[in-house]
């Protein structure tokens, strides 16, 4: 593009000139015009002024085209080419438009009218064929045009007797700010237009589209709405009416109060209800809802608009109705800053959420379910009755009955009720009265009867554990036991494979994580007076023993190792953490020798299980796993065992040797472990570690 005619050699110039001579020899006007316009840019090969000289000539050539429709599209094409090759030459654009205005009267001439009769084309339909070409010409003119030129164009249109087609194109092409500032002038011009050719409601629609983008003068706003709505409300055709009303709803919401919005919505309902006309206008009705909630996002104000909910009732088709409900809930979650207990908002949004929930069926996609559940959960989280905890629980009970088919919502309700129980505890500072104790038990009961309805087994396990912890914190000991028993009885049902993000994964890692959390809780759970010592721990160990583990998995040993951590912590005189106002086993048993004896028996049983597993790993292909587990078990004994016990001391030495026996141990790890033991031996009452260090050889790999 960046070259001058002087840099073009003579051969190229001669070839180019030859093209133009050949084009000039075409006898028919229209082919000659289009071919020359198409290669207009090639004038740059010949001279610097070639394009600026050709554009006016081509503009004049179009005057020879007799059919006004053909002529206007020729002008549109020339404007397009002119904007591409010489955007600075605005004069040819203006000339094209003014020439069009001069020949516009041809449209009403006998020749055109007779042709329309022959081809059986209605005049209004014929006029719409001009719109794309005129719109394009005016857009080219209006691009970065000064205000004075746009005013001149407007005056020229007035001289043509306010032709509706031209007026519509002017409003489509000119800047919205220019149109909005002269809104009353345009309304006056629209009123004077002849409606036989181009309907006035389309003109008001074009004006409304501009007013949605730019604000008119403040003093004119109400008058503009009144003038426009006078025309819109008289429209008999529902499709024409809704196409126009949809645009003006945004103007109303943007500049007026809920009273005017309510009036407009009432008028839409009045026009669209007869003969169920709304069924053919769902996209426009959705657009109206979207505009209303965009500008009125205070939901107490929105639901006080009397006709808003009746407007929603027009959405009879389920999938459209659900989409509208989703839009409303997204707006609520986005804009609602503070929690609410407004009964108007709650009732309306519960109805909307219920509509979304009831749309779920066997064919609903998981992504859709997740989206609906997220929206309903967002609403549930925003509901708060302050200190009226009983009312809050009643709301959660009602929500559970309404949203029972969406599992994530039930999970959220369980978490919310648990949080409610903990807030009650916080208010009472842990000292429950008879009333609050009964209320907390009601919260616990809510969770206990809701959890079994969930399908995901790990969700149930974690909620049993979480709810049991909440019950324990609120001194509901028998209820906490019930939760923990339910969790223990559910462990055997854990499948080998579970679906995670749509893919099947082994469940062992998830079960290991859950059991470690469970052990941490069991430390502070006091024994039931009628169930025997450590009844929950024993029950869980029996379940773990009977569970069928994968042949190549060492998770069972890892679990048993964590059980040893728990049992070691249980032998301490005072536990490392506790639940306020709940006496754990350290207080109940007070270090009783029988209790400690029971723990020691359990430890021996668990250690025997671990050693049996290590023996099964003696095959060549499993020696590496044996080495790793032996070192892990050694570290457990080192951290939690009393190595002054000769049996335990000898066991640790055997494990150390086993870890190194087949050369699979990491030398760096072994060296650091031995250094740690030697450092510990220098601490008070840890001299036996020095003897142990002497018995732990480091094997070389040579």
Short mmCIF file of C-alpha atoms in Angstrom, two decimals, residues 478 481-482 485 526-539 589:
data_model
loop_
_atom_site.label_atom_id
_atom_site.label_comp_id
_atom_site.label_asym_id
_atom_site.label_seq_id
_atom_site.Cartn_x
_atom_site.Cartn_y
_atom_site.Cartn_z
CA UNK A 478 -25.79 -39.65 72.94
CA UNK A 481 -22.44 -41.34 69.54
CA UNK A 482 -25.30 -42.02 67.12
CA UNK A 485 -21.88 -45.25 65.03
CA UNK A 526 -15.95 -40.08 75.99
CA UNK A 527 -16.87 -43.76 76.35
CA UNK A 528 -20.55 -44.63 76.77
CA UNK A 529 -21.13 -46.01 80.30
CA UNK A 530 -23.06 -49.03 78.95
CA UNK A 531 -20.93 -49.83 75.90
CA UNK A 532 -17.55 -50.79 77.33
CA UNK A 533 -14.04 -49.34 77.02
CA UNK A 534 -13.21 -47.70 73.66
CA UNK A 535 -16.32 -49.21 72.02
CA UNK A 536 -16.16 -46.85 69.02
CA UNK A 537 -12.45 -47.49 68.40
CA UNK A 538 -13.01 -51.26 68.64
CA UNK A 539 -15.97 -51.07 66.29
CA UNK A 589 -10.69 -42.89 83.71
#
